[in-house]
Amino acid sequence: MKWGVVRFPGSLDDADAIHALREVLGQDAAMLWHKDEALGGAECIVLPGGFSYGDYLRCGAIARFSPIMQSVARFAAEGGLVIGICNGFQILCEAHLLPGALMRNRSLAFVCDVVTVRVENAATPFTRAARTGEILRLPIKHGEGCYVAPQEELRAMEERGQVLLRYVDEAGVASDAANPNGSMRSIAGVANQGFNVFGLMPHPEHAVEKALGGEDGRRIFASIIAGGARAASRVSG
Amino acid sequence: MRARVFVTPRKGILDPQGRAVEGALTSLGISGVANLRVGRYVTLEIDAPSHAAAEATVKRICEQLLANPNIEDFRFEVDAG
Amino acid sequence: MSAAPIALAGEPRVDLAEARAHGLSTEEFAAIERILGRTPTFTELGVFSVMWSEHCSYKSSRKHLRMLPMSGPNVVGGPGENAGAIDVGDGWVAVFKIESHNHPSYVEPYQGAATGVGGILRDIFTMGARPIASMNSLKFGSFDHPRTRFLVGGVVGGVGGYGNCVGVPTVAGEVMFDAGYNGNILVNAFALGLARREDLQSARARGAGNPVLYVGSATGRDGIHGASLLASAEFDAESESKRPTVQVGDPFTEKLLIEACLEAMKTGAIVAIQDMGAAGLTSSSSEMAGRGGLGIELDLDRVPLREADLTPYEILLSESQERMLIVAERGREAELQAVFAKWDLHAAVIGHVTGDGRWRALYRGRVVADLPVGAISDDAPVYDRPACVPAASDALAAAAESAAQADAPAPAAALRALLGSPNVASKRWVYRQYDSIVQSNTIAGPGSDAAVLRIKDSRRGLALKVDSNPRACAIDPYIGAVATVCEAARNVACAGARPAGISNCLNYGNPERPEIMWQFIRGVEGLRDAAIALGTPVISGNVSFYNETEGRAIAPTPVIAMVGTFADVRLHLKQYFKIAGDAVMIVRSAAPSYAASEYAALFGAPPRPLAPIDLGRERRLVDGLVECAERRLIRSAHDVSEGGLAVALAEACFNPAGIMGVEVDAGDSGHDGEVLFGEGASTVVISAPLENIEVIHQIFDPLEVRRIGRVTTAARLTIGAAINEDLAALKQIYEMALPGRLNRP
């Protein structure tokens, strides 16, 4: 499957995403430059983690105006798959491709740790390789990952199944103690209404190799790849 | 009384945030912007016997907490409110 | 050809009083007049004051640093470059260095620590190496001191704020709290980069006529006279008023600089490159010219400025961050400028290399400084300052005092108290604020004996550790330094890596005091002897003097960063017990002692000198650990450090995958408190399958090897009848000690 990873000034996990996709998962992944408009025929766009534009003003606020983001928005509107990880999630929210916003962590401190998240809806292109209710161990590292949205919006999102990942404890129960950043309803990842744009604070690209601590991130990528294969077979068949 | 506090990067001190925002405006095609600096705006209500006493307290608040004297300047306004 | 440069209107008159106000001595000012054959201009005086400062010239330490072993079969790149490098195999070299940012961090903890991280990263990528890991050594005052919590929050925030944003993982570190640092904290920052051997860059100017490019942030008034302030002034109330010089870091620009510089280097158009660190434009330009035996001419009107009204003096001495100076091949400026433009960075041609050996600065068409390059970069004075043994060791006296108190607590109570002491307890509160996994190389991160990194596309790997032992150094600065090097090597070897090279940061008091100079010299001698014995060359380093407040010096604190290499990183070890039934063994080179221990700090203990260290036995211990790892004979290895054996056993049980237990047999370890809680002896706790016990004994011969117990699944720590504790409860104490002290509002 063909992937495009966008490099903004200040992107940090761009090379990690490329490494995970190319070297570990054997995918065809290319780096895309923020000043370009072409998406290079990618079937899935990754907006990687990092501190685009230093996270100055608001996280993701400046990056959303990059030339490539105009192409990404069009691509998403046409149903193309877009996944935003950490800073990428923040950019997607700023660009209004996803609902809600990400604010400073409740602790006011950056947090780097491994968390457990529960898959809330496995019937999406980003989670279809997992089971609903499955617990994944994924790393987080962010200072502004507290997800907020208006209550009515949250209720509607829950009803539509747009909340894909929720922070839970080892037993799979959401709690204040298991919520690393104060996110409303312990939300760790959400999709848009079309389920083709997904943003999450945890880093699946940092959880694809056992030697580095875990492989649960593969679930997310495997979901996307499975969808890609299906789409490809539809095209060829 | 109500106080409005403006905290800004001190003159001569690098403001990386202001620089990045200014650069972004240029790439958005908005020209003619210079010396953009980003600070903080804080509002607070204060219970004090006089205007002068309120000013003195706000000044202390600014010096001790709201502004980092190493890198930031502040100014404030106090009104009856 | 060079007429004397002209004084500018409004500049102060240069005389001895002005020179002294710039921190130069009467003799130094006389030497400057002798070298020039005239009185320097005010601008030139500023240049001399920073270039001849302790911080830039190492004038008090240089003579002694020459005794360190700086070469070895694995050392790449010679002296005279920014930092050394070691060969780590498969064509890769590791460039690494540690540096202090103590005084700036005391004045402004967030920015001081942040710019410390930024500065050391530039030292690494200027060599052509991509920075892949950071570490730091932090020393704060006691928690009773009113400023400590503020400083901890600021420094940790600054280290994280910069490191996280620039995309270099912080993989290891050490944090200590001791009243000796109440008025003078230590912030030592380390960075390591990887490069292909053939891609290493030079900092040696070549080719008269080659252009000089300025890249990065514009120049402001940041840190003017920072270098001389931070290295020659002791702390007092006045430093609080020296605020206008605070430098602000911009990690976003640094990230762009890293990417742009590494990309620009690939063009081959860069002849030499150096970051503008202390003394900024002056030191980078004169040092590059000096190394090449050439001259350099700078047109200050072309230097990008943040404020238009900077004087030549300020432009030359500014320590604005995130700036690099490049000597390019003539005619290829545009090629380089295109690369920097891609990263939204400005690269301005501000001068050129000359063949006349002069360092010349022009401002509005006039020469404002014209000096022999050698005078500022090489001819700084070298002092052989007097050294003498202090009358009585203060530390021993203090220890004697504290010994008076205290009935010894019961062993279980002592263990709980030690696990809850900030110096022993988990530093998770700190390192949770650092990104330790970006770049996808971190196999073992903070909280391990040593960090373990893989090298992608290779089986090889690296182990990193930073260590210090100021309490031991306070009792005996020589043995303390030796012990520090051995501990760092042991930690790296516990991970299974072979210690390969050292960078050091030597933090001491005022070298003009003979007893401090004695401490320093003994420290360097200890570092030398241990480095030679362990076969670990010292490839880079930094000296920080004048760590004093109101006349009271810190304890001698040589900080050692050790880098080890793995032939096969898959064979790395962690500190945690893994399999129930495994034998628990200790290997040690000497007998443990309360001297300089955390136990003595908490409960008092009779004063005693440090036992001498047998470096042959230390080497045996390190080599044995590496052999055990490479032959897969052991399943875990953990160095016994602060808190002693009982603490190390508990830590080995705190396996993140599930708490293990350990049963130590009565009699085998002894129950003497000193055996359980003493430090000083080089001791390692290992776990191994029973069938390997015999060969492990052979490997470590003639060291003391004892089987003391077994790993269990019970999550209890039992040591004979002396200790029988629930490990989950102990872990709670260990984890909550720092948050309990730091999270209070």
PDB file of C-alpha atoms in Angstrom, chain C residues 472-664:
ATOM      1  CA  ALA C 472      33.010  10.247  48.011  1.00  0.00           C
ATOM      2  CA  CYS C 473      34.890  13.069  46.271  1.00  0.00           C
ATOM      3  CA  ALA C 474      34.383  15.259  49.325  1.00  0.00           C
ATOM      4  CA  ILE C 475      36.171  12.701  51.494  1.00  0.00           C
ATOM      5  CA  ASP C 476      38.870  11.912  48.954  1.00  0.00           C
ATOM      6  CA  PRO C 477      38.811  13.706  45.604  1.00  0.00           C
ATOM      7  CA  TYR C 478      41.109  11.131  44.010  1.00  0.00           C
ATOM      8  CA  ILE C 479      39.363   7.949  45.145  1.00  0.00           C
ATOM      9  CA  GLY C 480      36.013   9.608  44.558  1.00  0.00           C
ATOM     10  CA  ALA C 481      36.913  10.312  40.932  1.00  0.00           C
ATOM     11  CA  VAL C 482      38.210   6.780  40.425  1.00  0.00           C
ATOM     12  CA  ALA C 483      35.031   5.391  41.976  1.00  0.00           C
ATOM     13  CA  THR C 484      32.877   7.534  39.700  1.00  0.00           C
ATOM     14  CA  VAL C 485      34.568   6.279  36.542  1.00  0.00           C
ATOM     15  CA  CYS C 486      34.344   2.684  37.744  1.00  0.00           C
ATOM     16  CA  GLU C 487      30.676   3.053  38.597  1.00  0.00           C
ATOM     17  CA  ALA C 488      29.853   4.496  35.184  1.00  0.00           C
ATOM     18  CA  ALA C 489      31.756   1.657  33.501  1.00  0.00           C
ATOM     19  CA  ARG C 490      30.044  -0.927  35.681  1.00  0.00           C
ATOM     20  CA  ASN C 491      26.614   0.438  34.830  1.00  0.00           C
ATOM     21  CA  VAL C 492      27.345   0.203  31.137  1.00  0.00           C
ATOM     22  CA  ALA C 493      28.720  -3.323  31.632  1.00  0.00           C
ATOM     23  CA  CYS C 494      25.608  -4.318  33.611  1.00  0.00           C
ATOM     24  CA  ALA C 495      23.690  -3.665  30.412  1.00  0.00           C
ATOM     25  CA  GLY C 496      26.146  -6.000  28.697  1.00  0.00           C
ATOM     26  CA  ALA C 497      28.061  -3.329  26.779  1.00  0.00           C
ATOM     27  CA  ARG C 498      31.821  -2.876  26.682  1.00  0.00           C
ATOM     28  CA  PRO C 499      32.816   0.558  28.030  1.00  0.00           C
ATOM     29  CA  ALA C 500      34.415   2.427  25.141  1.00  0.00           C
ATOM     30  CA  GLY C 501      34.852   6.102  25.902  1.00  0.00           C
ATOM     31  CA  ILE C 502      34.327   8.930  28.344  1.00  0.00           C
ATOM     32  CA  SER C 503      33.252  12.529  28.311  1.00  0.00           C
ATOM     33  CA  ASN C 504      33.649  14.402  31.566  1.00  0.00           C
ATOM     34  CA  CYS C 505      32.321  17.536  33.162  1.00  0.00           C
ATOM     35  CA  LEU C 506      34.470  18.637  36.073  1.00  0.00           C
ATOM     36  CA  ASN C 507      32.525  20.828  38.486  1.00  0.00           C
ATOM     37  CA  TYR C 508      34.629  22.471  41.191  1.00  0.00           C
ATOM     38  CA  GLY C 509      34.899  25.632  43.255  1.00  0.00           C
ATOM     39  CA  ASN C 510      37.203  28.611  42.833  1.00  0.00           C
ATOM     40  CA  PRO C 511      40.543  27.449  41.360  1.00  0.00           C
ATOM     41  CA  GLU C 512      42.299  30.480  42.796  1.00  0.00           C
ATOM     42  CA  ARG C 513      42.001  28.781  46.172  1.00  0.00           C
ATOM     43  CA  PRO C 514      44.809  26.235  46.598  1.00  0.00           C
ATOM     44  CA  GLU C 515      42.651  23.628  48.331  1.00  0.00           C
ATOM     45  CA  ILE C 516      40.156  23.708  45.433  1.00  0.00           C
ATOM     46  CA  MET C 517      42.992  23.432  42.944  1.00  0.00           C
ATOM     47  CA  TRP C 518      44.237  20.421  44.891  1.00  0.00           C
ATOM     48  CA  GLN C 519      40.797  18.818  44.714  1.00  0.00           C
ATOM     49  CA  PHE C 520      40.733  19.447  40.984  1.00  0.00           C
ATOM     50  CA  ILE C 521      44.178  18.012  40.304  1.00  0.00           C
ATOM     51  CA  ARG C 522      43.463  14.927  42.403  1.00  0.00           C
ATOM     52  CA  GLY C 523      40.188  14.516  40.532  1.00  0.00           C
ATOM     53  CA  VAL C 524      41.894  14.671  37.149  1.00  0.00           C
ATOM     54  CA  GLU C 525      44.504  12.177  38.355  1.00  0.00           C
ATOM     55  CA  GLY C 526      41.755   9.813  39.459  1.00  0.00           C
ATOM     56  CA  LEU C 527      39.988  10.176  36.149  1.00  0.00           C
ATOM     57  CA  ARG C 528      43.251   9.515  34.326  1.00  0.00           C
ATOM     58  CA  ASP C 529      44.157   6.391  36.286  1.00  0.00           C
ATOM     59  CA  ALA C 530      40.702   4.871  36.039  1.00  0.00           C
ATOM     60  CA  ALA C 531      40.314   5.706  32.359  1.00  0.00           C
ATOM     61  CA  ILE C 532      43.656   4.102  31.555  1.00  0.00           C
ATOM     62  CA  ALA C 533      42.915   1.000  33.622  1.00  0.00           C
ATOM     63  CA  LEU C 534      39.523   0.507  32.021  1.00  0.00           C
ATOM     64  CA  GLY C 535      40.754   1.264  28.499  1.00  0.00           C
ATOM     65  CA  THR C 536      38.259   4.074  28.040  1.00  0.00           C
ATOM     66  CA  PRO C 537      39.772   7.181  26.433  1.00  0.00           C
ATOM     67  CA  VAL C 538      38.499  10.600  27.424  1.00  0.00           C
ATOM     68  CA  ILE C 539      37.354  12.043  24.123  1.00  0.00           C
ATOM     69  CA  SER C 540      35.759  15.280  25.249  1.00  0.00           C
ATOM     70  CA  GLY C 541      34.998  17.299  28.316  1.00  0.00           C
ATOM     71  CA  ASN C 542      34.319  20.526  30.037  1.00  0.00           C
ATOM     72  CA  VAL C 543      35.496  22.217  33.225  1.00  0.00           C
ATOM     73  CA  SER C 544      33.202  24.317  35.384  1.00  0.00           C
ATOM     74  CA  PHE C 545      35.013  26.282  38.089  1.00  0.00           C
ATOM     75  CA  TYR C 546      33.722  28.883  40.517  1.00  0.00           C
ATOM     76  CA  ASN C 547      30.818  26.752  41.727  1.00  0.00           C
ATOM     77  CA  GLU C 548      30.623  28.624  45.002  1.00  0.00           C
ATOM     78  CA  THR C 549      28.115  30.700  46.865  1.00  0.00           C
ATOM     79  CA  GLU C 550      29.264  33.279  49.324  1.00  0.00           C
ATOM     80  CA  GLY C 551      32.634  31.609  49.657  1.00  0.00           C
ATOM     81  CA  ARG C 552      31.359  28.066  50.085  1.00  0.00           C
ATOM     82  CA  ALA C 553      32.340  25.658  47.347  1.00  0.00           C
ATOM     83  CA  ILE C 554      30.330  22.653  46.265  1.00  0.00           C
ATOM     84  CA  ALA C 555      31.819  19.241  46.909  1.00  0.00           C
ATOM     85  CA  PRO C 556      34.123  18.270  44.046  1.00  0.00           C
ATOM     86  CA  THR C 557      31.779  16.859  41.421  1.00  0.00           C
ATOM     87  CA  PRO C 558      33.420  15.238  38.436  1.00  0.00           C
ATOM     88  CA  VAL C 559      30.557  13.951  36.301  1.00  0.00           C
ATOM     89  CA  ILE C 560      31.428  11.032  34.063  1.00  0.00           C
ATOM     90  CA  ALA C 561      29.480  10.135  30.957  1.00  0.00           C
ATOM     91  CA  MET C 562      30.388   6.647  29.796  1.00  0.00           C
ATOM     92  CA  VAL C 563      29.538   5.226  26.393  1.00  0.00           C
ATOM     93  CA  GLY C 564      29.700   1.496  25.810  1.00  0.00           C
ATOM     94  CA  THR C 565      29.292  -0.545  22.660  1.00  0.00           C
ATOM     95  CA  PHE C 566      27.521  -3.788  21.840  1.00  0.00           C
ATOM     96  CA  ALA C 567      28.625  -6.066  19.044  1.00  0.00           C
ATOM     97  CA  ASP C 568      25.102  -7.493  19.194  1.00  0.00           C
ATOM     98  CA  VAL C 569      22.596  -5.321  20.984  1.00  0.00           C
ATOM     99  CA  ARG C 570      20.126  -8.209  21.207  1.00  0.00           C
ATOM    100  CA  LEU C 571      22.295  -9.566  24.020  1.00  0.00           C
ATOM    101  CA  HIS C 572      21.686  -6.558  26.263  1.00  0.00           C
ATOM    102  CA  LEU C 573      20.635  -7.092  29.870  1.00  0.00           C
ATOM    103  CA  LYS C 574      18.321  -5.238  32.202  1.00  0.00           C
ATOM    104  CA  GLN C 575      18.452  -4.957  35.969  1.00  0.00           C
ATOM    105  CA  TYR C 576      15.275  -6.916  36.682  1.00  0.00           C
ATOM    106  CA  PHE C 577      14.930 -10.447  37.967  1.00  0.00           C
ATOM    107  CA  LYS C 578      12.977 -12.419  35.415  1.00  0.00           C
ATOM    108  CA  ILE C 579      12.605 -16.083  36.230  1.00  0.00           C
ATOM    109  CA  ALA C 580      11.644 -17.652  39.540  1.00  0.00           C
ATOM    110  CA  GLY C 581      14.176 -20.192  40.702  1.00  0.00           C
ATOM    111  CA  ASP C 582      17.163 -18.358  39.204  1.00  0.00           C
ATOM    112  CA  ALA C 583      20.131 -18.004  41.497  1.00  0.00           C
ATOM    113  CA  VAL C 584      20.747 -14.533  42.880  1.00  0.00           C
ATOM    114  CA  MET C 585      24.448 -13.807  43.150  1.00  0.00           C
ATOM    115  CA  ILE C 586      26.646 -10.914  44.067  1.00  0.00           C
ATOM    116  CA  VAL C 587      30.019 -10.177  42.598  1.00  0.00           C
ATOM    117  CA  ARG C 588      32.151  -7.625  44.367  1.00  0.00           C
ATOM    118  CA  SER C 589      35.614  -6.243  44.294  1.00  0.00           C
ATOM    119  CA  ALA C 590      35.825  -5.008  47.883  1.00  0.00           C
ATOM    120  CA  ALA C 591      33.896  -4.823  51.151  1.00  0.00           C
ATOM    121  CA  PRO C 592      31.002  -2.372  51.438  1.00  0.00           C
ATOM    122  CA  SER C 593      31.308   0.585  53.768  1.00  0.00           C
ATOM    123  CA  TYR C 594      29.128   3.289  55.238  1.00  0.00           C
ATOM    124  CA  ALA C 595      31.625   5.891  54.057  1.00  0.00           C
ATOM    125  CA  ALA C 596      29.939   8.410  51.722  1.00  0.00           C
ATOM    126  CA  SER C 597      26.732   6.360  51.750  1.00  0.00           C
ATOM    127  CA  GLU C 598      23.112   7.470  51.630  1.00  0.00           C
ATOM    128  CA  TYR C 599      22.637   5.495  54.835  1.00  0.00           C
ATOM    129  CA  ALA C 600      25.231   7.654  56.572  1.00  0.00           C
ATOM    130  CA  ALA C 601      23.532  10.782  55.198  1.00  0.00           C
ATOM    131  CA  LEU C 602      20.190   9.668  56.630  1.00  0.00           C
ATOM    132  CA  PHE C 603      21.177   8.026  59.896  1.00  0.00           C
ATOM    133  CA  GLY C 604      24.749   9.042  60.565  1.00  0.00           C
ATOM    134  CA  ALA C 605      27.598   6.581  60.812  1.00  0.00           C
ATOM    135  CA  PRO C 606      31.078   6.613  62.265  1.00  0.00           C
ATOM    136  CA  PRO C 607      33.390   8.577  59.945  1.00  0.00           C
ATOM    137  CA  ARG C 608      35.891   6.616  58.015  1.00  0.00           C
ATOM    138  CA  PRO C 609      38.120   7.148  55.025  1.00  0.00           C
ATOM    139  CA  LEU C 610      37.375   5.598  51.681  1.00  0.00           C
ATOM    140  CA  ALA C 611      39.032   2.289  50.988  1.00  0.00           C
ATOM    141  CA  PRO C 612      41.534   2.409  48.130  1.00  0.00           C
ATOM    142  CA  ILE C 613      40.304   0.965  44.847  1.00  0.00           C
ATOM    143  CA  ASP C 614      42.132  -1.837  43.062  1.00  0.00           C
ATOM    144  CA  LEU C 615      41.704  -0.937  39.410  1.00  0.00           C
ATOM    145  CA  GLY C 616      42.775  -4.382  38.247  1.00  0.00           C
ATOM    146  CA  ARG C 617      39.844  -5.916  40.108  1.00  0.00           C
ATOM    147  CA  GLU C 618      37.497  -3.239  38.744  1.00  0.00           C
ATOM    148  CA  ARG C 619      38.541  -4.124  35.221  1.00  0.00           C
ATOM    149  CA  ARG C 620      37.973  -7.801  35.964  1.00  0.00           C
ATOM    150  CA  LEU C 621      34.445  -7.055  37.154  1.00  0.00           C
ATOM    151  CA  VAL C 622      33.601  -5.039  34.047  1.00  0.00           C
ATOM    152  CA  ASP C 623      35.124  -7.588  31.663  1.00  0.00           C
ATOM    153  CA  GLY C 624      33.371 -10.429  33.472  1.00  0.00           C
ATOM    154  CA  LEU C 625      29.979  -8.770  33.129  1.00  0.00           C
ATOM    155  CA  VAL C 626      30.469  -8.237  29.406  1.00  0.00           C
ATOM    156  CA  GLU C 627      31.572 -11.847  28.979  1.00  0.00           C
ATOM    157  CA  CYS C 628      28.575 -13.146  30.933  1.00  0.00           C
ATOM    158  CA  ALA C 629      26.247 -11.094  28.762  1.00  0.00           C
ATOM    159  CA  GLU C 630      27.876 -12.109  25.505  1.00  0.00           C
ATOM    160  CA  ARG C 631      27.799 -15.798  26.487  1.00  0.00           C
ATOM    161  CA  ARG C 632      24.192 -15.441  27.698  1.00  0.00           C
ATOM    162  CA  LEU C 633      25.094 -16.799  31.124  1.00  0.00           C
ATOM    163  CA  ILE C 634      23.111 -14.348  33.224  1.00  0.00           C
ATOM    164  CA  ARG C 635      19.581 -13.007  33.008  1.00  0.00           C
ATOM    165  CA  SER C 636      19.973  -9.710  34.836  1.00  0.00           C
ATOM    166  CA  ALA C 637      22.655  -7.478  36.295  1.00  0.00           C
ATOM    167  CA  HIS C 638      22.227  -4.494  38.563  1.00  0.00           C
ATOM    168  CA  ASP C 639      24.857  -2.228  40.022  1.00  0.00           C
ATOM    169  CA  VAL C 640      24.711  -1.649  43.764  1.00  0.00           C
ATOM    170  CA  SER C 641      24.805   2.094  44.288  1.00  0.00           C
ATOM    171  CA  GLU C 642      22.959   4.592  46.522  1.00  0.00           C
ATOM    172  CA  GLY C 643      21.317   2.728  49.355  1.00  0.00           C
ATOM    173  CA  GLY C 644      23.484  -0.388  49.091  1.00  0.00           C
ATOM    174  CA  LEU C 645      22.694  -4.061  48.536  1.00  0.00           C
ATOM    175  CA  ALA C 646      19.232  -4.212  50.106  1.00  0.00           C
ATOM    176  CA  VAL C 647      18.002  -1.368  47.899  1.00  0.00           C
ATOM    177  CA  ALA C 648      19.581  -2.943  44.817  1.00  0.00           C
ATOM    178  CA  LEU C 649      17.788  -6.236  45.550  1.00  0.00           C
ATOM    179  CA  ALA C 650      14.473  -4.419  45.862  1.00  0.00           C
ATOM    180  CA  GLU C 651      15.073  -2.507  42.616  1.00  0.00           C
ATOM    181  CA  ALA C 652      15.892  -5.744  40.807  1.00  0.00           C
ATOM    182  CA  CYS C 653      12.469  -7.032  41.852  1.00  0.00           C
ATOM    183  CA  PHE C 654      10.576  -4.005  40.497  1.00  0.00           C
ATOM    184  CA  ASN C 655      10.192  -5.589  37.053  1.00  0.00           C
ATOM    185  CA  PRO C 656       7.723  -3.518  35.017  1.00  0.00           C
ATOM    186  CA  ALA C 657       6.383  -6.748  33.544  1.00  0.00           C
ATOM    187  CA  GLY C 658       5.407  -7.902  37.052  1.00  0.00           C
ATOM    188  CA  ILE C 659       7.023  -7.584  40.461  1.00  0.00           C
ATOM    189  CA  MET C 660       9.302 -10.518  41.302  1.00  0.00           C
ATOM    190  CA  GLY C 661      10.510 -11.591  44.729  1.00  0.00           C
ATOM    191  CA  VAL C 662      13.816 -12.601  46.223  1.00  0.00           C
ATOM    192  CA  GLU C 663      14.833 -14.773  49.156  1.00  0.00           C
ATOM    193  CA  VAL C 664      18.270 -14.177  50.520  1.00  0.00           C
TER     194      VAL C 664
END
